[in-house]
Amino acid sequence: MMKILYKPLGMAAGVIGGVLARAIFKRVWKLAAGEDEAPNATNADYGWRQVLAAAALQGAIFAVVKAAVDRGAAEGVRKLTGFWPGDGDK
């Protein structure tokens, strides 16, 4: 039952994490490349190296932020309810 109740919280945390990750990526990209927007894979003005570097950086940032947000939400639920949302899904 607690897993079902956790689902909406987990989904909300995911949305917040996505917004946060996007903001972090935009800032990091601007510092690293000096450009406001990362290259799009279909933009002919950028080479493979730039496109793949941007994608790798974006993926790494999104993965770290997702893990941090998911872990924080799970720990928050445990502190409030004593229930760990990941138990039993092995």
PDB file of N, CA and C in Angstrom:
ATOM      1  N   MET A   1       0.823  -1.204   0.000  1.00  0.00           N
ATOM      2  CA  MET A   1       0.000   0.000   0.000  1.00  0.00           C
ATOM      3  C   MET A   1       0.863   1.262   0.000  1.00  0.00           C
ATOM      4  N   MET A   2       1.953   1.232   0.772  1.00  0.00           N
ATOM      5  CA  MET A   2       2.814   2.404   0.853  1.00  0.00           C
ATOM      6  C   MET A   2       3.476   2.704  -0.493  1.00  0.00           C
ATOM      7  N   LYS A   3       3.772   1.659  -1.268  1.00  0.00           N
ATOM      8  CA  LYS A   3       4.367   1.880  -2.587  1.00  0.00           C
ATOM      9  C   LYS A   3       3.417   2.660  -3.485  1.00  0.00           C
ATOM     10  N   ILE A   4       2.153   2.342  -3.400  1.00  0.00           N
ATOM     11  CA  ILE A   4       1.153   3.028  -4.213  1.00  0.00           C
ATOM     12  C   ILE A   4       1.066   4.494  -3.798  1.00  0.00           C
ATOM     13  N   LEU A   5       1.131   4.747  -2.506  1.00  0.00           N
ATOM     14  CA  LEU A   5       1.086   6.118  -2.015  1.00  0.00           C
ATOM     15  C   LEU A   5       2.349   6.892  -2.383  1.00  0.00           C
ATOM     16  N   TYR A   6       3.474   6.188  -2.514  1.00  0.00           N
ATOM     17  CA  TYR A   6       4.740   6.839  -2.844  1.00  0.00           C
ATOM     18  C   TYR A   6       4.816   7.246  -4.324  1.00  0.00           C
ATOM     19  N   LYS A   7       4.088   6.553  -5.187  1.00  0.00           N
ATOM     20  CA  LYS A   7       4.161   6.808  -6.634  1.00  0.00           C
ATOM     21  C   LYS A   7       3.966   8.287  -6.999  1.00  0.00           C
ATOM     22  N   PRO A   8       2.919   8.960  -6.516  1.00  0.00           N
ATOM     23  CA  PRO A   8       2.752  10.380  -6.883  1.00  0.00           C
ATOM     24  C   PRO A   8       3.909  11.248  -6.395  1.00  0.00           C
ATOM     25  N   LEU A   9       4.419  10.959  -5.209  1.00  0.00           N
ATOM     26  CA  LEU A   9       5.556  11.712  -4.685  1.00  0.00           C
ATOM     27  C   LEU A   9       6.784  11.481  -5.560  1.00  0.00           C
ATOM     28  N   GLY A  10       7.008  10.236  -5.942  1.00  0.00           N
ATOM     29  CA  GLY A  10       8.135   9.909  -6.809  1.00  0.00           C
ATOM     30  C   GLY A  10       8.028  10.587  -8.162  1.00  0.00           C
ATOM     31  N   MET A  11       6.826  10.643  -8.704  1.00  0.00           N
ATOM     32  CA  MET A  11       6.625  11.305  -9.993  1.00  0.00           C
ATOM     33  C   MET A  11       6.853  12.809  -9.882  1.00  0.00           C
ATOM     34  N   ALA A  12       6.371  13.405  -8.818  1.00  0.00           N
ATOM     35  CA  ALA A  12       6.589  14.843  -8.605  1.00  0.00           C
ATOM     36  C   ALA A  12       8.071  15.138  -8.423  1.00  0.00           C
ATOM     37  N   ALA A  13       8.753  14.285  -7.672  1.00  0.00           N
ATOM     38  CA  ALA A  13      10.195  14.454  -7.489  1.00  0.00           C
ATOM     39  C   ALA A  13      10.917  14.341  -8.827  1.00  0.00           C
ATOM     40  N   GLY A  14      10.468  13.462  -9.687  1.00  0.00           N
ATOM     41  CA  GLY A  14      11.070  13.306 -11.007  1.00  0.00           C
ATOM     42  C   GLY A  14      10.931  14.555 -11.861  1.00  0.00           C
ATOM     43  N   VAL A  15       9.766  15.173 -11.809  1.00  0.00           N
ATOM     44  CA  VAL A  15       9.538  16.405 -12.568  1.00  0.00           C
ATOM     45  C   VAL A  15      10.429  17.521 -12.036  1.00  0.00           C
ATOM     46  N   ILE A  16      10.474  17.653 -10.731  1.00  0.00           N
ATOM     47  CA  ILE A  16      11.327  18.677 -10.107  1.00  0.00           C
ATOM     48  C   ILE A  16      12.793  18.420 -10.450  1.00  0.00           C
ATOM     49  N   GLY A  17      13.186  17.152 -10.402  1.00  0.00           N
ATOM     50  CA  GLY A  17      14.556  16.793 -10.741  1.00  0.00           C
ATOM     51  C   GLY A  17      14.897  17.137 -12.182  1.00  0.00           C
ATOM     52  N   GLY A  18      13.962  16.909 -13.089  1.00  0.00           N
ATOM     53  CA  GLY A  18      14.181  17.241 -14.499  1.00  0.00           C
ATOM     54  C   GLY A  18      14.366  18.729 -14.718  1.00  0.00           C
ATOM     55  N   VAL A  19      13.559  19.523 -14.042  1.00  0.00           N
ATOM     56  CA  VAL A  19      13.673  20.979 -14.145  1.00  0.00           C
ATOM     57  C   VAL A  19      15.019  21.440 -13.577  1.00  0.00           C
ATOM     58  N   LEU A  20      15.386  20.890 -12.437  1.00  0.00           N
ATOM     59  CA  LEU A  20      16.657  21.232 -11.804  1.00  0.00           C
ATOM     60  C   LEU A  20      17.836  20.818 -12.679  1.00  0.00           C
ATOM     61  N   ALA A  21      17.787  19.610 -13.219  1.00  0.00           N
ATOM     62  CA  ALA A  21      18.873  19.120 -14.068  1.00  0.00           C
ATOM     63  C   ALA A  21      19.024  19.983 -15.315  1.00  0.00           C
ATOM     64  N   ARG A  22      17.926  20.383 -15.897  1.00  0.00           N
ATOM     65  CA  ARG A  22      17.985  21.239 -17.090  1.00  0.00           C
ATOM     66  C   ARG A  22      18.649  22.572 -16.763  1.00  0.00           C
ATOM     67  N   ALA A  23      18.283  23.157 -15.636  1.00  0.00           N
ATOM     68  CA  ALA A  23      18.874  24.442 -15.237  1.00  0.00           C
ATOM     69  C   ALA A  23      20.375  24.293 -14.987  1.00  0.00           C
ATOM     70  N   ILE A  24      20.762  23.216 -14.315  1.00  0.00           N
ATOM     71  CA  ILE A  24      22.178  22.975 -14.054  1.00  0.00           C
ATOM     72  C   ILE A  24      22.932  22.771 -15.359  1.00  0.00           C
ATOM     73  N   PHE A  25      22.378  21.969 -16.263  1.00  0.00           N
ATOM     74  CA  PHE A  25      23.040  21.716 -17.535  1.00  0.00           C
ATOM     75  C   PHE A  25      23.226  23.006 -18.327  1.00  0.00           C
ATOM     76  N   LYS A  26      22.201  23.823 -18.398  1.00  0.00           N
ATOM     77  CA  LYS A  26      22.303  25.079 -19.149  1.00  0.00           C
ATOM     78  C   LYS A  26      23.422  25.949 -18.594  1.00  0.00           C
ATOM     79  N   ARG A  27      23.517  26.013 -17.275  1.00  0.00           N
ATOM     80  CA  ARG A  27      24.558  26.834 -16.648  1.00  0.00           C
ATOM     81  C   ARG A  27      25.949  26.243 -16.908  1.00  0.00           C
ATOM     82  N   VAL A  28      26.087  24.935 -16.744  1.00  0.00           N
ATOM     83  CA  VAL A  28      27.375  24.282 -16.975  1.00  0.00           C
ATOM     84  C   VAL A  28      27.782  24.420 -18.443  1.00  0.00           C
ATOM     85  N   TRP A  29      26.834  24.229 -19.353  1.00  0.00           N
ATOM     86  CA  TRP A  29      27.158  24.345 -20.773  1.00  0.00           C
ATOM     87  C   TRP A  29      27.624  25.765 -21.109  1.00  0.00           C
ATOM     88  N   LYS A  30      26.946  26.753 -20.549  1.00  0.00           N
ATOM     89  CA  LYS A  30      27.334  28.139 -20.814  1.00  0.00           C
ATOM     90  C   LYS A  30      28.748  28.408 -20.307  1.00  0.00           C
ATOM     91  N   LEU A  31      29.092  27.878 -19.143  1.00  0.00           N
ATOM     92  CA  LEU A  31      30.449  28.044 -18.609  1.00  0.00           C
ATOM     93  C   LEU A  31      31.475  27.293 -19.451  1.00  0.00           C
ATOM     94  N   ALA A  32      31.140  26.081 -19.873  1.00  0.00           N
ATOM     95  CA  ALA A  32      32.091  25.237 -20.598  1.00  0.00           C
ATOM     96  C   ALA A  32      32.281  25.680 -22.041  1.00  0.00           C
ATOM     97  N   ALA A  33      31.206  26.018 -22.711  1.00  0.00           N
ATOM     98  CA  ALA A  33      31.276  26.302 -24.147  1.00  0.00           C
ATOM     99  C   ALA A  33      31.120  27.781 -24.486  1.00  0.00           C
ATOM    100  N   GLY A  34      30.662  28.565 -23.531  1.00  0.00           N
ATOM    101  CA  GLY A  34      30.446  29.978 -23.800  1.00  0.00           C
ATOM    102  C   GLY A  34      29.246  30.253 -24.679  1.00  0.00           C
ATOM    103  N   GLU A  35      28.340  29.290 -24.782  1.00  0.00           N
ATOM    104  CA  GLU A  35      27.141  29.432 -25.599  1.00  0.00           C
ATOM    105  C   GLU A  35      25.899  29.227 -24.735  1.00  0.00           C
ATOM    106  N   ASP A  36      24.824  29.905 -25.111  1.00  0.00           N
ATOM    107  CA  ASP A  36      23.581  29.780 -24.340  1.00  0.00           C
ATOM    108  C   ASP A  36      22.902  28.432 -24.522  1.00  0.00           C
ATOM    109  N   GLU A  37      22.973  27.877 -25.711  1.00  0.00           N
ATOM    110  CA  GLU A  37      22.292  26.615 -26.007  1.00  0.00           C
ATOM    111  C   GLU A  37      23.297  25.551 -26.427  1.00  0.00           C
ATOM    112  N   ALA A  38      23.046  24.336 -25.994  1.00  0.00           N
ATOM    113  CA  ALA A  38      23.874  23.204 -26.402  1.00  0.00           C
ATOM    114  C   ALA A  38      23.528  22.837 -27.841  1.00  0.00           C
ATOM    115  N   PRO A  39      24.481  22.255 -28.559  1.00  0.00           N
ATOM    116  CA  PRO A  39      24.198  21.891 -29.951  1.00  0.00           C
ATOM    117  C   PRO A  39      23.175  20.768 -30.054  1.00  0.00           C
ATOM    118  N   ASN A  40      22.303  20.901 -31.013  1.00  0.00           N
ATOM    119  CA  ASN A  40      21.323  19.874 -31.331  1.00  0.00           C
ATOM    120  C   ASN A  40      21.987  18.883 -32.286  1.00  0.00           C
ATOM    121  N   ALA A  41      21.687  17.630 -32.162  1.00  0.00           N
ATOM    122  CA  ALA A  41      22.321  16.605 -32.994  1.00  0.00           C
ATOM    123  C   ALA A  41      22.074  16.808 -34.481  1.00  0.00           C
ATOM    124  N   THR A  42      21.009  17.487 -34.836  1.00  0.00           N
ATOM    125  CA  THR A  42      20.700  17.684 -36.255  1.00  0.00           C
ATOM    126  C   THR A  42      21.141  19.046 -36.773  1.00  0.00           C
ATOM    127  N   ASN A  43      21.837  19.811 -35.960  1.00  0.00           N
ATOM    128  CA  ASN A  43      22.325  21.117 -36.390  1.00  0.00           C
ATOM    129  C   ASN A  43      23.647  20.939 -37.135  1.00  0.00           C
ATOM    130  N   ALA A  44      23.683  21.319 -38.399  1.00  0.00           N
ATOM    131  CA  ALA A  44      24.858  21.121 -39.247  1.00  0.00           C
ATOM    132  C   ALA A  44      26.028  22.025 -38.871  1.00  0.00           C
ATOM    133  N   ASP A  45      25.793  23.028 -38.025  1.00  0.00           N
ATOM    134  CA  ASP A  45      26.851  23.957 -37.631  1.00  0.00           C
ATOM    135  C   ASP A  45      27.825  23.353 -36.617  1.00  0.00           C
ATOM    136  N   TYR A  46      27.479  22.201 -36.059  1.00  0.00           N
ATOM    137  CA  TYR A  46      28.319  21.575 -35.027  1.00  0.00           C
ATOM    138  C   TYR A  46      28.829  20.230 -35.526  1.00  0.00           C
ATOM    139  N   GLY A  47      30.018  19.890 -35.070  1.00  0.00           N
ATOM    140  CA  GLY A  47      30.599  18.606 -35.434  1.00  0.00           C
ATOM    141  C   GLY A  47      30.217  17.521 -34.444  1.00  0.00           C
ATOM    142  N   TRP A  48      30.645  16.298 -34.770  1.00  0.00           N
ATOM    143  CA  TRP A  48      30.370  15.145 -33.910  1.00  0.00           C
ATOM    144  C   TRP A  48      30.876  15.372 -32.490  1.00  0.00           C
ATOM    145  N   ARG A  49      32.089  15.864 -32.374  1.00  0.00           N
ATOM    146  CA  ARG A  49      32.691  16.042 -31.048  1.00  0.00           C
ATOM    147  C   ARG A  49      31.841  16.940 -30.163  1.00  0.00           C
ATOM    148  N   GLN A  50      31.393  18.066 -30.694  1.00  0.00           N
ATOM    149  CA  GLN A  50      30.581  18.997 -29.904  1.00  0.00           C
ATOM    150  C   GLN A  50      29.230  18.392 -29.529  1.00  0.00           C
ATOM    151  N   VAL A  51      28.592  17.746 -30.484  1.00  0.00           N
ATOM    152  CA  VAL A  51      27.276  17.150 -30.227  1.00  0.00           C
ATOM    153  C   VAL A  51      27.368  16.038 -29.189  1.00  0.00           C
ATOM    154  N   LEU A  52      28.353  15.161 -29.337  1.00  0.00           N
ATOM    155  CA  LEU A  52      28.490  14.046 -28.398  1.00  0.00           C
ATOM    156  C   LEU A  52      28.949  14.512 -27.022  1.00  0.00           C
ATOM    157  N   ALA A  53      29.810  15.517 -26.972  1.00  0.00           N
ATOM    158  CA  ALA A  53      30.236  16.060 -25.675  1.00  0.00           C
ATOM    159  C   ALA A  53      29.044  16.663 -24.939  1.00  0.00           C
ATOM    160  N   ALA A  54      28.221  17.403 -25.658  1.00  0.00           N
ATOM    161  CA  ALA A  54      27.030  18.000 -25.034  1.00  0.00           C
ATOM    162  C   ALA A  54      26.082  16.922 -24.527  1.00  0.00           C
ATOM    163  N   ALA A  55      25.880  15.884 -25.328  1.00  0.00           N
ATOM    164  CA  ALA A  55      24.973  14.800 -24.930  1.00  0.00           C
ATOM    165  C   ALA A  55      25.511  14.050 -23.714  1.00  0.00           C
ATOM    166  N   ALA A  56      26.818  13.796 -23.690  1.00  0.00           N
ATOM    167  CA  ALA A  56      27.417  13.090 -22.558  1.00  0.00           C
ATOM    168  C   ALA A  56      27.310  13.917 -21.280  1.00  0.00           C
ATOM    169  N   LEU A  57      27.594  15.191 -21.385  1.00  0.00           N
ATOM    170  CA  LEU A  57      27.500  16.071 -20.218  1.00  0.00           C
ATOM    171  C   LEU A  57      26.055  16.154 -19.721  1.00  0.00           C
ATOM    172  N   GLN A  58      25.135  16.302 -20.640  1.00  0.00           N
ATOM    173  CA  GLN A  58      23.724  16.378 -20.263  1.00  0.00           C
ATOM    174  C   GLN A  58      23.266  15.084 -19.601  1.00  0.00           C
ATOM    175  N   GLY A  59      23.646  13.954 -20.163  1.00  0.00           N
ATOM    176  CA  GLY A  59      23.265  12.668 -19.584  1.00  0.00           C
ATOM    177  C   GLY A  59      23.827  12.470 -18.189  1.00  0.00           C
ATOM    178  N   ALA A  60      25.087  12.850 -18.010  1.00  0.00           N
ATOM    179  CA  ALA A  60      25.708  12.707 -16.691  1.00  0.00           C
ATOM    180  C   ALA A  60      25.016  13.582 -15.657  1.00  0.00           C
ATOM    181  N   ILE A  61      24.736  14.817 -16.025  1.00  0.00           N
ATOM    182  CA  ILE A  61      24.067  15.722 -15.080  1.00  0.00           C
ATOM    183  C   ILE A  61      22.672  15.215 -14.749  1.00  0.00           C
ATOM    184  N   PHE A  62      21.921  14.791 -15.749  1.00  0.00           N
ATOM    185  CA  PHE A  62      20.567  14.290 -15.493  1.00  0.00           C
ATOM    186  C   PHE A  62      20.600  13.046 -14.607  1.00  0.00           C
ATOM    187  N   ALA A  63      21.549  12.151 -14.837  1.00  0.00           N
ATOM    188  CA  ALA A  63      21.635  10.923 -14.029  1.00  0.00           C
ATOM    189  C   ALA A  63      21.969  11.232 -12.574  1.00  0.00           C
ATOM    190  N   VAL A  64      22.904  12.134 -12.351  1.00  0.00           N
ATOM    191  CA  VAL A  64      23.291  12.486 -10.982  1.00  0.00           C
ATOM    192  C   VAL A  64      22.144  13.190 -10.263  1.00  0.00           C
ATOM    193  N   VAL A  65      21.506  14.125 -10.930  1.00  0.00           N
ATOM    194  CA  VAL A  65      20.387  14.843 -10.300  1.00  0.00           C
ATOM    195  C   VAL A  65      19.238  13.885 -10.025  1.00  0.00           C
ATOM    196  N   LYS A  66      18.928  12.992 -10.957  1.00  0.00           N
ATOM    197  CA  LYS A  66      17.850  12.020 -10.743  1.00  0.00           C
ATOM    198  C   LYS A  66      18.139  11.142  -9.534  1.00  0.00           C
ATOM    199  N   ALA A  67      19.366  10.643  -9.446  1.00  0.00           N
ATOM    200  CA  ALA A  67      19.732   9.791  -8.314  1.00  0.00           C
ATOM    201  C   ALA A  67      19.633  10.565  -7.002  1.00  0.00           C
ATOM    202  N   ALA A  68      20.096  11.804  -6.985  1.00  0.00           N
ATOM    203  CA  ALA A  68      20.047  12.612  -5.766  1.00  0.00           C
ATOM    204  C   ALA A  68      18.610  12.908  -5.341  1.00  0.00           C
ATOM    205  N   VAL A  69      17.763  13.250  -6.307  1.00  0.00           N
ATOM    206  CA  VAL A  69      16.364  13.559  -5.994  1.00  0.00           C
ATOM    207  C   VAL A  69      15.624  12.302  -5.546  1.00  0.00           C
ATOM    208  N   ASP A  70      15.814  11.201  -6.251  1.00  0.00           N
ATOM    209  CA  ASP A  70      15.158   9.942  -5.865  1.00  0.00           C
ATOM    210  C   ASP A  70      15.591   9.502  -4.472  1.00  0.00           C
ATOM    211  N   ARG A  71      16.893   9.574  -4.208  1.00  0.00           N
ATOM    212  CA  ARG A  71      17.401   9.164  -2.897  1.00  0.00           C
ATOM    213  C   ARG A  71      16.870  10.079  -1.801  1.00  0.00           C
ATOM    214  N   GLY A  72      16.873  11.388  -2.060  1.00  0.00           N
ATOM    215  CA  GLY A  72      16.351  12.337  -1.078  1.00  0.00           C
ATOM    216  C   GLY A  72      14.875  12.110  -0.781  1.00  0.00           C
ATOM    217  N   ALA A  73      14.099  11.839  -1.823  1.00  0.00           N
ATOM    218  CA  ALA A  73      12.671  11.572  -1.617  1.00  0.00           C
ATOM    219  C   ALA A  73      12.470  10.294  -0.807  1.00  0.00           C
ATOM    220  N   ALA A  74      13.246   9.257  -1.124  1.00  0.00           N
ATOM    221  CA  ALA A  74      13.120   7.997  -0.388  1.00  0.00           C
ATOM    222  C   ALA A  74      13.503   8.177   1.079  1.00  0.00           C
ATOM    223  N   GLU A  75      14.569   8.910   1.331  1.00  0.00           N
ATOM    224  CA  GLU A  75      14.966   9.141   2.723  1.00  0.00           C
ATOM    225  C   GLU A  75      13.938   9.996   3.460  1.00  0.00           C
ATOM    226  N   GLY A  76      13.351  10.962   2.768  1.00  0.00           N
ATOM    227  CA  GLY A  76      12.303  11.773   3.379  1.00  0.00           C
ATOM    228  C   GLY A  76      11.092  10.936   3.760  1.00  0.00           C
ATOM    229  N   VAL A  77      10.704  10.019   2.875  1.00  0.00           N
ATOM    230  CA  VAL A  77       9.572   9.135   3.162  1.00  0.00           C
ATOM    231  C   VAL A  77       9.896   8.246   4.358  1.00  0.00           C
ATOM    232  N   ARG A  78      11.117   7.731   4.399  1.00  0.00           N
ATOM    233  CA  ARG A  78      11.487   6.868   5.527  1.00  0.00           C
ATOM    234  C   ARG A  78      11.454   7.639   6.842  1.00  0.00           C
ATOM    235  N   LYS A  79      11.929   8.864   6.842  1.00  0.00           N
ATOM    236  CA  LYS A  79      11.913   9.672   8.070  1.00  0.00           C
ATOM    237  C   LYS A  79      10.490   9.959   8.537  1.00  0.00           C
ATOM    238  N   LEU A  80       9.583  10.173   7.578  1.00  0.00           N
ATOM    239  CA  LEU A  80       8.199  10.492   7.938  1.00  0.00           C
ATOM    240  C   LEU A  80       7.371   9.268   8.293  1.00  0.00           C
ATOM    241  N   THR A  81       7.629   8.147   7.601  1.00  0.00           N
ATOM    242  CA  THR A  81       6.738   6.986   7.755  1.00  0.00           C
ATOM    243  C   THR A  81       7.414   5.727   8.287  1.00  0.00           C
ATOM    244  N   GLY A  82       8.742   5.686   8.222  1.00  0.00           N
ATOM    245  CA  GLY A  82       9.450   4.467   8.597  1.00  0.00           C
ATOM    246  C   GLY A  82       9.511   3.461   7.463  1.00  0.00           C
ATOM    247  N   PHE A  83       8.901   3.763   6.329  1.00  0.00           N
ATOM    248  CA  PHE A  83       8.836   2.890   5.160  1.00  0.00           C
ATOM    249  C   PHE A  83       9.887   3.318   4.153  1.00  0.00           C
ATOM    250  N   TRP A  84      10.669   2.366   3.636  1.00  0.00           N
ATOM    251  CA  TRP A  84      11.633   2.650   2.565  1.00  0.00           C
ATOM    252  C   TRP A  84      10.990   2.246   1.250  1.00  0.00           C
ATOM    253  N   PRO A  85      10.748   3.196   0.344  1.00  0.00           N
ATOM    254  CA  PRO A  85      10.002   2.915  -0.880  1.00  0.00           C
ATOM    255  C   PRO A  85      10.638   1.867  -1.790  1.00  0.00           C
ATOM    256  N   GLY A  86      11.924   1.636  -1.722  1.00  0.00           N
ATOM    257  CA  GLY A  86      12.573   0.684  -2.608  1.00  0.00           C
ATOM    258  C   GLY A  86      12.570  -0.730  -2.104  1.00  0.00           C
ATOM    259  N   ASP A  87      12.142  -0.986  -0.876  1.00  0.00           N
ATOM    260  CA  ASP A  87      12.156  -2.339  -0.319  1.00  0.00           C
ATOM    261  C   ASP A  87      11.218  -3.242  -1.097  1.00  0.00           C
ATOM    262  N   GLY A  88      11.733  -4.414  -1.409  1.00  0.00           N
ATOM    263  CA  GLY A  88      10.910  -5.427  -2.054  1.00  0.00           C
ATOM    264  C   GLY A  88      10.891  -5.363  -3.560  1.00  0.00           C
ATOM    265  N   ASP A  89      11.625  -4.413  -4.185  1.00  0.00           N
ATOM    266  CA  ASP A  89      11.597  -4.363  -5.649  1.00  0.00           C
ATOM    267  C   ASP A  89      12.888  -4.908  -6.260  1.00  0.00           C
ATOM    268  N   LYS A  90      13.505  -5.824  -5.588  1.00  0.00           N
ATOM    269  CA  LYS A  90      14.759  -6.414  -6.069  1.00  0.00           C
ATOM    270  C   LYS A  90      14.504  -7.532  -7.034  1.00  0.00           C
TER     271      LYS A  90
END
